[in-house]
Short mmCIF file of C-alpha atoms in Angstrom, two decimals:
data_model
loop_
_atom_site.label_atom_id
_atom_site.label_comp_id
_atom_site.label_asym_id
_atom_site.label_seq_id
_atom_site.Cartn_x
_atom_site.Cartn_y
_atom_site.Cartn_z
CA ARG H 1490 42.76 114.17 -78.00
CA TYR H 1491 45.97 112.06 -77.37
CA ALA H 1492 47.94 110.98 -74.47
CA ALA H 1493 51.45 110.13 -75.35
CA PRO H 1494 53.91 108.94 -72.17
CA SER H 1495 57.20 110.07 -71.54
CA SER H 1496 58.14 106.13 -70.60
CA ARG H 1497 57.36 102.87 -72.20
CA GLY H 1498 57.22 101.37 -68.72
CA ASN H 1499 60.69 100.49 -68.03
CA GLY H 1500 60.79 100.56 -64.67
CA SER H 1501 62.39 104.07 -64.67
CA GLY H 1502 59.90 105.91 -62.20
CA ALA H 1503 58.50 107.80 -65.31
CA ASP H 1504 55.06 105.88 -65.13
CA ALA H 1505 53.95 108.34 -63.12
CA ALA H 1506 54.60 111.17 -65.39
CA ASN H 1507 52.56 109.05 -68.10
CA ALA H 1508 49.55 108.98 -65.48
CA GLN H 1509 49.71 112.79 -65.33
CA GLU H 1510 49.25 113.23 -68.88
CA LEU H 1511 46.49 110.82 -69.23
CA GLN H 1512 44.60 112.50 -66.12
CA ALA H 1513 45.18 115.79 -67.96
CA ALA H 1514 43.49 114.75 -71.10
CA ILE H 1515 40.92 113.11 -69.15
CA ASN H 1516 40.13 116.69 -67.39
CA ALA H 1517 40.43 118.54 -70.47
CA ALA H 1518 37.40 116.26 -71.90
CA GLY H 1519 34.89 117.94 -69.32
CA ALA H 1520 31.55 117.84 -70.63
CA THR H 1521 32.26 117.04 -74.10
CA PRO H 1522 31.90 113.44 -75.47
CA THR H 1523 35.72 112.39 -76.03
CA ARG H 1524 37.87 109.69 -77.40
CA ILE H 1525 41.38 109.71 -75.91
CA VAL H 1526 44.08 107.58 -77.88
CA LEU H 1527 46.93 106.35 -75.87
CA ALA H 1528 50.36 105.90 -77.13
CA ASP H 1529 52.24 102.75 -76.39
CA GLY H 1530 53.54 102.71 -72.80
CA ARG H 1531 52.21 101.90 -69.41
CA TYR H 1532 49.96 104.43 -67.70
CA ARG H 1533 50.15 103.63 -63.93
CA GLY H 1534 48.13 105.62 -61.27
CA TYR H 1535 44.74 106.43 -60.13
CA TYR H 1536 42.28 108.20 -62.23
CA SER H 1537 39.47 110.37 -61.51
CA ILE H 1538 36.66 111.21 -63.94
CA ALA H 1539 34.73 114.47 -62.83
CA ALA H 1540 31.27 114.59 -61.96
CA GLY H 1541 28.61 115.21 -65.17
CA ALA H 1542 31.38 114.26 -67.34
CA SER H 1543 30.37 112.97 -70.88
CA ALA H 1544 30.80 110.07 -72.88
CA LEU H 1545 34.80 109.06 -72.51
CA VAL H 1546 36.12 106.27 -74.42
CA LEU H 1547 40.01 105.34 -74.16
CA ALA H 1548 41.80 103.56 -76.95
CA ALA H 1549 44.88 102.11 -77.68
CA ALA H 1550 46.83 103.59 -80.71
CA ASN H 1551 48.35 99.93 -81.22
CA PRO H 1552 46.10 97.03 -79.81
CA ARG H 1553 47.87 95.28 -76.36
CA GLN H 1554 50.82 98.51 -76.27
CA ALA H 1555 48.92 100.89 -74.14
CA VAL H 1556 48.25 99.38 -70.47
CA ILE H 1557 46.45 101.34 -67.93
CA SER H 1558 46.91 100.21 -64.38
CA GLY H 1559 46.46 101.35 -60.72
CA SER H 1560 48.44 99.22 -59.00
CA ASP H 1561 51.47 99.89 -57.13
CA VAL H 1562 55.12 98.21 -57.77
CA VAL H 1563 56.54 96.20 -55.21
CA THR H 1564 60.21 95.56 -55.34
CA ALA H 1565 62.76 93.62 -53.08
CA TRP H 1566 60.40 91.41 -51.33
CA THR H 1567 60.70 88.16 -49.64
#
């Protein structure tokens, strides 16, 4: 399976769409051992893996070019 982001992580707010793409790939894996290849980009969100899920591997298509993050971006702080 592949997860391809709609954003390269440029702060446009599309990172949430990337997270949805990755969560959809995780959900589709179910109880089947699955390798998900991440296209370049930032996948910022919270992910859940169902109980009883089988082996799941997340791999970047290009080393250090796919970033998984669960943190929120804080802007305009002092």
